[in-house]
Amino acid sequence: DIVMTQTPLSSPVTLGQPASISCRSSRSLVHTNGNTYLTWLQQRPGQPPRPLIYKISERFSGVPDRFSGSGAGTDFTLKISRVEVEDVGVYYCMQGTDFPWTFGPGTKVEIK
Amino acid sequence: QVQLVESGGGVVQPGRSLRLSCAGSRMKFSDFGMSWVRQAPGKGPEWVAIISTDGSQTHYSNSVKGRFTISRDNAKNTLFLQMNSLRPDDTGVYYCASQCEGCLDNWGQGTLVTVSS
């Protein structure tokens, strides 16, 4: 199975300041078709996960452009350009390249 | 927009069975691969199973393989998860989600399964 790791596990941030989360996979997420299936999801307390980014850097419909994704191979990053109150929650990366699909452990974003 | 509503959760004793359902609406259900994802209390999500649009292909996590079966009825826009030989570590909220390319885009609100004697 592909193991996903994230750093940091907790990220206290100041409102209006940027935040960055790293995700690493135990092996390359490049599919045989050339695509890389790395998704970022946000989970607010008491809510189901909400997908933000797919295929490394594509935003789902309705996701604010302050969220951006980057990376390649085994190393990926989610950036929030200016953190807002509504961004508080836990962020997960997930790989959909190989079965079983696997999630990272999560990064808790909270306001300082 | 797409709506997915899970049902069938509850409290069940270890070793017993439970069947979850997920009703899809405002979508052409038969056009989407579908997954189940679960989340134990205080833990992150764990992908459980996936089924192709016509039900001919399925994949499972190692932790449920041989015990759980995913299926679907496209005529009724419904996804199922048959869970047998339940264990306490199967406890959690079970979400259904529609599949995009290598991702899961629409999620339901989840149904809670508690395995306890």
PDB file of N, CA and C in Angstrom, chain B residues 20-91:
ATOM      1  N   LEU B  20     -25.450  -1.066   4.749  1.00  0.00           N
ATOM      2  CA  LEU B  20     -25.601   0.372   4.549  1.00  0.00           C
ATOM      3  C   LEU B  20     -26.110   0.648   3.146  1.00  0.00           C
ATOM      4  N   SER B  21     -26.864   1.752   3.029  1.00  0.00           N
ATOM      5  CA  SER B  21     -27.351   2.209   1.727  1.00  0.00           C
ATOM      6  C   SER B  21     -26.945   3.658   1.523  1.00  0.00           C
ATOM      7  N   CYS B  22     -26.852   4.030   0.270  1.00  0.00           N
ATOM      8  CA  CYS B  22     -26.554   5.418  -0.083  1.00  0.00           C
ATOM      9  C   CYS B  22     -27.404   5.766  -1.299  1.00  0.00           C
ATOM     10  N   ALA B  23     -28.324   6.696  -1.110  1.00  0.00           N
ATOM     11  CA  ALA B  23     -29.216   7.098  -2.198  1.00  0.00           C
ATOM     12  C   ALA B  23     -28.671   8.346  -2.870  1.00  0.00           C
ATOM     13  N   GLY B  24     -28.542   8.279  -4.178  1.00  0.00           N
ATOM     14  CA  GLY B  24     -28.058   9.420  -4.931  1.00  0.00           C
ATOM     15  C   GLY B  24     -29.195  10.136  -5.635  1.00  0.00           C
ATOM     16  N   SER B  25     -29.122  11.454  -5.669  1.00  0.00           N
ATOM     17  CA  SER B  25     -30.122  12.238  -6.391  1.00  0.00           C
ATOM     18  C   SER B  25     -29.448  13.447  -7.028  1.00  0.00           C
ATOM     19  N   ARG B  26     -30.169  14.071  -7.957  1.00  0.00           N
ATOM     20  CA  ARG B  26     -29.652  15.228  -8.696  1.00  0.00           C
ATOM     21  C   ARG B  26     -28.353  14.867  -9.411  1.00  0.00           C
ATOM     22  N   MET B  27     -28.265  13.643  -9.857  1.00  0.00           N
ATOM     23  CA  MET B  27     -27.094  13.172 -10.593  1.00  0.00           C
ATOM     24  C   MET B  27     -27.520  11.990 -11.450  1.00  0.00           C
ATOM     25  N   LYS B  28     -26.772  11.729 -12.527  1.00  0.00           N
ATOM     26  CA  LYS B  28     -27.009  10.524 -13.303  1.00  0.00           C
ATOM     27  C   LYS B  28     -26.166   9.435 -12.644  1.00  0.00           C
ATOM     28  N   PHE B  29     -26.775   8.770 -11.677  1.00  0.00           N
ATOM     29  CA  PHE B  29     -26.069   7.869 -10.769  1.00  0.00           C
ATOM     30  C   PHE B  29     -25.244   6.845 -11.529  1.00  0.00           C
ATOM     31  N   SER B  30     -25.780   6.310 -12.617  1.00  0.00           N
ATOM     32  CA  SER B  30     -25.105   5.243 -13.343  1.00  0.00           C
ATOM     33  C   SER B  30     -23.846   5.717 -14.067  1.00  0.00           C
ATOM     34  N   ASP B  31     -23.609   7.015 -14.107  1.00  0.00           N
ATOM     35  CA  ASP B  31     -22.414   7.551 -14.766  1.00  0.00           C
ATOM     36  C   ASP B  31     -21.211   7.630 -13.832  1.00  0.00           C
ATOM     37  N   PHE B  32     -21.425   7.352 -12.535  1.00  0.00           N
ATOM     38  CA  PHE B  32     -20.362   7.575 -11.550  1.00  0.00           C
ATOM     39  C   PHE B  32     -19.913   6.287 -10.877  1.00  0.00           C
ATOM     40  N   GLY B  33     -18.586   6.090 -10.825  1.00  0.00           N
ATOM     41  CA  GLY B  33     -18.066   5.127  -9.881  1.00  0.00           C
ATOM     42  C   GLY B  33     -18.364   5.655  -8.484  1.00  0.00           C
ATOM     43  N   MET B  34     -18.485   4.750  -7.525  1.00  0.00           N
ATOM     44  CA  MET B  34     -18.855   5.146  -6.170  1.00  0.00           C
ATOM     45  C   MET B  34     -17.959   4.453  -5.155  1.00  0.00           C
ATOM     46  N   SER B  35     -17.724   5.149  -4.070  1.00  0.00           N
ATOM     47  CA  SER B  35     -16.867   4.617  -2.998  1.00  0.00           C
ATOM     48  C   SER B  35     -17.548   4.711  -1.647  1.00  0.00           C
ATOM     49  N   TRP B  36     -17.046   3.901  -0.719  1.00  0.00           N
ATOM     50  CA  TRP B  36     -17.329   4.065   0.706  1.00  0.00           C
ATOM     51  C   TRP B  36     -16.016   4.439   1.392  1.00  0.00           C
ATOM     52  N   VAL B  37     -16.128   5.412   2.275  1.00  0.00           N
ATOM     53  CA  VAL B  37     -14.996   5.851   3.098  1.00  0.00           C
ATOM     54  C   VAL B  37     -15.492   5.893   4.530  1.00  0.00           C
ATOM     55  N   ARG B  38     -14.688   5.446   5.471  1.00  0.00           N
ATOM     56  CA  ARG B  38     -15.108   5.484   6.871  1.00  0.00           C
ATOM     57  C   ARG B  38     -14.130   6.299   7.701  1.00  0.00           C
ATOM     58  N   GLN B  39     -14.607   6.718   8.859  1.00  0.00           N
ATOM     59  CA  GLN B  39     -13.785   7.534   9.753  1.00  0.00           C
ATOM     60  C   GLN B  39     -14.074   7.138  11.191  1.00  0.00           C
ATOM     61  N   ALA B  40     -13.094   6.526  11.825  1.00  0.00           N
ATOM     62  CA  ALA B  40     -13.230   6.158  13.225  1.00  0.00           C
ATOM     63  C   ALA B  40     -13.225   7.424  14.084  1.00  0.00           C
ATOM     64  N   PRO B  41     -13.811   7.364  15.263  1.00  0.00           N
ATOM     65  CA  PRO B  41     -13.874   8.558  16.125  1.00  0.00           C
ATOM     66  C   PRO B  41     -12.491   9.150  16.385  1.00  0.00           C
ATOM     67  N   GLY B  42     -12.338  10.434  16.085  1.00  0.00           N
ATOM     68  CA  GLY B  42     -11.080  11.126  16.327  1.00  0.00           C
ATOM     69  C   GLY B  42      -9.950  10.785  15.378  1.00  0.00           C
ATOM     70  N   LYS B  43     -10.244  10.018  14.339  1.00  0.00           N
ATOM     71  CA  LYS B  43      -9.207   9.597  13.386  1.00  0.00           C
ATOM     72  C   LYS B  43      -9.461  10.195  12.004  1.00  0.00           C
ATOM     73  N   GLY B  44      -8.523   9.975  11.099  1.00  0.00           N
ATOM     74  CA  GLY B  44      -8.688  10.445   9.729  1.00  0.00           C
ATOM     75  C   GLY B  44      -9.520   9.487   8.907  1.00  0.00           C
ATOM     76  N   PRO B  45      -9.875   9.898   7.700  1.00  0.00           N
ATOM     77  CA  PRO B  45     -10.671   9.031   6.829  1.00  0.00           C
ATOM     78  C   PRO B  45      -9.869   7.812   6.374  1.00  0.00           C
ATOM     79  N   GLU B  46     -10.594   6.716   6.126  1.00  0.00           N
ATOM     80  CA  GLU B  46     -10.002   5.488   5.591  1.00  0.00           C
ATOM     81  C   GLU B  46     -10.869   5.029   4.417  1.00  0.00           C
ATOM     82  N   TRP B  47     -10.280   4.945   3.242  1.00  0.00           N
ATOM     83  CA  TRP B  47     -11.007   4.454   2.081  1.00  0.00           C
ATOM     84  C   TRP B  47     -11.326   2.971   2.287  1.00  0.00           C
ATOM     85  N   VAL B  48     -12.562   2.566   1.948  1.00  0.00           N
ATOM     86  CA  VAL B  48     -13.014   1.201   2.224  1.00  0.00           C
ATOM     87  C   VAL B  48     -13.176   0.379   0.948  1.00  0.00           C
ATOM     88  N   ALA B  49     -13.911   0.941  -0.024  1.00  0.00           N
ATOM     89  CA  ALA B  49     -14.225   0.146  -1.213  1.00  0.00           C
ATOM     90  C   ALA B  49     -14.671   1.068  -2.340  1.00  0.00           C
ATOM     91  N   ILE B  50     -14.603   0.532  -3.563  1.00  0.00           N
ATOM     92  CA  ILE B  50     -15.023   1.289  -4.740  1.00  0.00           C
ATOM     93  C   ILE B  50     -15.688   0.344  -5.728  1.00  0.00           C
ATOM     94  N   ILE B  51     -16.639   0.864  -6.497  1.00  0.00           N
ATOM     95  CA  ILE B  51     -17.334   0.056  -7.486  1.00  0.00           C
ATOM     96  C   ILE B  51     -17.455   0.857  -8.774  1.00  0.00           C
ATOM     97  N   SER B  52     -17.308   0.179  -9.894  1.00  0.00           N
ATOM     98  CA  SER B  52     -17.385   0.849 -11.190  1.00  0.00           C
ATOM     99  C   SER B  52     -18.830   1.211 -11.523  1.00  0.00           C
ATOM    100  N   THR B  53     -19.003   1.940 -12.596  1.00  0.00           N
ATOM    101  CA  THR B  53     -20.330   2.442 -12.955  1.00  0.00           C
ATOM    102  C   THR B  53     -21.352   1.325 -13.139  1.00  0.00           C
ATOM    103  N   ASP B  54     -20.935   0.223 -13.735  1.00  0.00           N
ATOM    104  CA  ASP B  54     -21.880  -0.875 -13.990  1.00  0.00           C
ATOM    105  C   ASP B  54     -21.794  -1.992 -12.950  1.00  0.00           C
ATOM    106  N   GLY B  55     -20.949  -1.796 -11.952  1.00  0.00           N
ATOM    107  CA  GLY B  55     -20.837  -2.791 -10.885  1.00  0.00           C
ATOM    108  C   GLY B  55     -19.935  -3.967 -11.190  1.00  0.00           C
ATOM    109  N   SER B  56     -19.302  -3.970 -12.358  1.00  0.00           N
ATOM    110  CA  SER B  56     -18.522  -5.135 -12.747  1.00  0.00           C
ATOM    111  C   SER B  56     -17.144  -5.201 -12.084  1.00  0.00           C
ATOM    112  N   GLN B  57     -16.672  -4.041 -11.615  1.00  0.00           N
ATOM    113  CA  GLN B  57     -15.346  -4.009 -10.981  1.00  0.00           C
ATOM    114  C   GLN B  57     -15.440  -3.423  -9.585  1.00  0.00           C
ATOM    115  N   THR B  58     -14.770  -4.088  -8.657  1.00  0.00           N
ATOM    116  CA  THR B  58     -14.731  -3.604  -7.279  1.00  0.00           C
ATOM    117  C   THR B  58     -13.311  -3.745  -6.723  1.00  0.00           C
ATOM    118  N   HIS B  59     -13.002  -2.897  -5.765  1.00  0.00           N
ATOM    119  CA  HIS B  59     -11.725  -2.988  -5.044  1.00  0.00           C
ATOM    120  C   HIS B  59     -12.024  -2.688  -3.580  1.00  0.00           C
ATOM    121  N   TYR B  60     -11.209  -3.289  -2.696  1.00  0.00           N
ATOM    122  CA  TYR B  60     -11.430  -3.144  -1.261  1.00  0.00           C
ATOM    123  C   TYR B  60     -10.125  -2.845  -0.542  1.00  0.00           C
ATOM    124  N   SER B  61     -10.252  -2.220   0.622  1.00  0.00           N
ATOM    125  CA  SER B  61      -9.094  -2.082   1.489  1.00  0.00           C
ATOM    126  C   SER B  61      -8.771  -3.448   2.093  1.00  0.00           C
ATOM    127  N   ASN B  62      -7.533  -3.618   2.494  1.00  0.00           N
ATOM    128  CA  ASN B  62      -7.128  -4.902   3.074  1.00  0.00           C
ATOM    129  C   ASN B  62      -7.894  -5.203   4.363  1.00  0.00           C
ATOM    130  N   SER B  63      -8.270  -4.143   5.088  1.00  0.00           N
ATOM    131  CA  SER B  63      -8.908  -4.335   6.390  1.00  0.00           C
ATOM    132  C   SER B  63     -10.338  -4.877   6.284  1.00  0.00           C
ATOM    133  N   VAL B  64     -10.968  -4.774   5.111  1.00  0.00           N
ATOM    134  CA  VAL B  64     -12.354  -5.233   4.982  1.00  0.00           C
ATOM    135  C   VAL B  64     -12.507  -6.331   3.937  1.00  0.00           C
ATOM    136  N   LYS B  65     -11.454  -6.609   3.188  1.00  0.00           N
ATOM    137  CA  LYS B  65     -11.543  -7.597   2.112  1.00  0.00           C
ATOM    138  C   LYS B  65     -11.994  -8.941   2.669  1.00  0.00           C
ATOM    139  N   GLY B  66     -12.986  -9.543   2.010  1.00  0.00           N
ATOM    140  CA  GLY B  66     -13.513 -10.833   2.463  1.00  0.00           C
ATOM    141  C   GLY B  66     -14.647 -10.710   3.467  1.00  0.00           C
ATOM    142  N   ARG B  67     -14.838  -9.532   4.033  1.00  0.00           N
ATOM    143  CA  ARG B  67     -15.923  -9.328   5.014  1.00  0.00           C
ATOM    144  C   ARG B  67     -16.992  -8.374   4.483  1.00  0.00           C
ATOM    145  N   PHE B  68     -16.575  -7.374   3.723  1.00  0.00           N
ATOM    146  CA  PHE B  68     -17.501  -6.360   3.204  1.00  0.00           C
ATOM    147  C   PHE B  68     -17.704  -6.578   1.706  1.00  0.00           C
ATOM    148  N   THR B  69     -18.911  -6.237   1.229  1.00  0.00           N
ATOM    149  CA  THR B  69     -19.212  -6.297  -0.198  1.00  0.00           C
ATOM    150  C   THR B  69     -19.903  -5.015  -0.636  1.00  0.00           C
ATOM    151  N   ILE B  70     -19.339  -4.365  -1.633  1.00  0.00           N
ATOM    152  CA  ILE B  70     -19.952  -3.164  -2.204  1.00  0.00           C
ATOM    153  C   ILE B  70     -20.755  -3.581  -3.426  1.00  0.00           C
ATOM    154  N   SER B  71     -21.936  -2.979  -3.581  1.00  0.00           N
ATOM    155  CA  SER B  71     -22.775  -3.269  -4.739  1.00  0.00           C
ATOM    156  C   SER B  71     -23.622  -2.039  -5.043  1.00  0.00           C
ATOM    157  N   ARG B  72     -24.325  -2.090  -6.137  1.00  0.00           N
ATOM    158  CA  ARG B  72     -25.152  -0.953  -6.517  1.00  0.00           C
ATOM    159  C   ARG B  72     -26.357  -1.406  -7.310  1.00  0.00           C
ATOM    160  N   ASP B  73     -27.413  -0.588  -7.262  1.00  0.00           N
ATOM    161  CA  ASP B  73     -28.620  -0.796  -8.070  1.00  0.00           C
ATOM    162  C   ASP B  73     -28.851   0.508  -8.820  1.00  0.00           C
ATOM    163  N   ASN B  74     -28.410   0.551 -10.058  1.00  0.00           N
ATOM    164  CA  ASN B  74     -28.512   1.801 -10.827  1.00  0.00           C
ATOM    165  C   ASN B  74     -29.965   2.175 -11.120  1.00  0.00           C
ATOM    166  N   ALA B  75     -30.836   1.191 -11.205  1.00  0.00           N
ATOM    167  CA  ALA B  75     -32.254   1.486 -11.450  1.00  0.00           C
ATOM    168  C   ALA B  75     -32.865   2.244 -10.273  1.00  0.00           C
ATOM    169  N   LYS B  76     -32.295   2.030  -9.085  1.00  0.00           N
ATOM    170  CA  LYS B  76     -32.809   2.690  -7.881  1.00  0.00           C
ATOM    171  C   LYS B  76     -31.853   3.768  -7.360  1.00  0.00           C
ATOM    172  N   ASN B  77     -30.809   4.066  -8.160  1.00  0.00           N
ATOM    173  CA  ASN B  77     -29.854   5.114  -7.769  1.00  0.00           C
ATOM    174  C   ASN B  77     -29.300   4.891  -6.360  1.00  0.00           C
ATOM    175  N   THR B  78     -28.979   3.652  -6.054  1.00  0.00           N
ATOM    176  CA  THR B  78     -28.580   3.317  -4.693  1.00  0.00           C
ATOM    177  C   THR B  78     -27.300   2.482  -4.668  1.00  0.00           C
ATOM    178  N   LEU B  79     -26.446   2.832  -3.732  1.00  0.00           N
ATOM    179  CA  LEU B  79     -25.197   2.132  -3.460  1.00  0.00           C
ATOM    180  C   LEU B  79     -25.361   1.376  -2.138  1.00  0.00           C
ATOM    181  N   PHE B  80     -24.725   0.215  -2.031  1.00  0.00           N
ATOM    182  CA  PHE B  80     -24.820  -0.578  -0.808  1.00  0.00           C
ATOM    183  C   PHE B  80     -23.439  -0.967  -0.294  1.00  0.00           C
ATOM    184  N   LEU B  81     -23.407  -1.237   1.012  1.00  0.00           N
ATOM    185  CA  LEU B  81     -22.231  -1.855   1.612  1.00  0.00           C
ATOM    186  C   LEU B  81     -22.727  -2.924   2.585  1.00  0.00           C
ATOM    187  N   GLN B  82     -22.533  -4.177   2.216  1.00  0.00           N
ATOM    188  CA  GLN B  82     -22.870  -5.285   3.101  1.00  0.00           C
ATOM    189  C   GLN B  82     -21.662  -5.572   3.982  1.00  0.00           C
ATOM    190  N   MET B  83     -21.841  -5.441   5.288  1.00  0.00           N
ATOM    191  CA  MET B  83     -20.744  -5.613   6.227  1.00  0.00           C
ATOM    192  C   MET B  83     -21.008  -6.841   7.096  1.00  0.00           C
ATOM    193  N   ASN B  84     -20.168  -7.854   6.970  1.00  0.00           N
ATOM    194  CA  ASN B  84     -20.300  -9.084   7.748  1.00  0.00           C
ATOM    195  C   ASN B  84     -19.148  -9.213   8.741  1.00  0.00           C
ATOM    196  N   SER B  85     -19.320 -10.099   9.708  1.00  0.00           N
ATOM    197  CA  SER B  85     -18.271 -10.366  10.709  1.00  0.00           C
ATOM    198  C   SER B  85     -17.710  -9.065  11.273  1.00  0.00           C
ATOM    199  N   LEU B  86     -18.597  -8.192  11.701  1.00  0.00           N
ATOM    200  CA  LEU B  86     -18.168  -6.874  12.169  1.00  0.00           C
ATOM    201  C   LEU B  86     -17.328  -6.967  13.429  1.00  0.00           C
ATOM    202  N   ARG B  87     -16.370  -6.050  13.517  1.00  0.00           N
ATOM    203  CA  ARG B  87     -15.433  -5.999  14.644  1.00  0.00           C
ATOM    204  C   ARG B  87     -15.522  -4.621  15.278  1.00  0.00           C
ATOM    205  N   PRO B  88     -15.098  -4.487  16.532  1.00  0.00           N
ATOM    206  CA  PRO B  88     -15.126  -3.159  17.172  1.00  0.00           C
ATOM    207  C   PRO B  88     -14.352  -2.104  16.385  1.00  0.00           C
ATOM    208  N   ASP B  89     -13.272  -2.487  15.705  1.00  0.00           N
ATOM    209  CA  ASP B  89     -12.504  -1.478  14.961  1.00  0.00           C
ATOM    210  C   ASP B  89     -13.152  -1.106  13.628  1.00  0.00           C
ATOM    211  N   ASP B  90     -14.333  -1.638  13.353  1.00  0.00           N
ATOM    212  CA  ASP B  90     -15.129  -1.170  12.211  1.00  0.00           C
ATOM    213  C   ASP B  90     -16.009   0.021  12.602  1.00  0.00           C
ATOM    214  N   THR B  91     -15.991   0.382  13.870  1.00  0.00           N
ATOM    215  CA  THR B  91     -16.795   1.502  14.351  1.00  0.00           C
ATOM    216  C   THR B  91     -16.357   2.805  13.704  1.00  0.00           C
TER     217      THR B  91
END
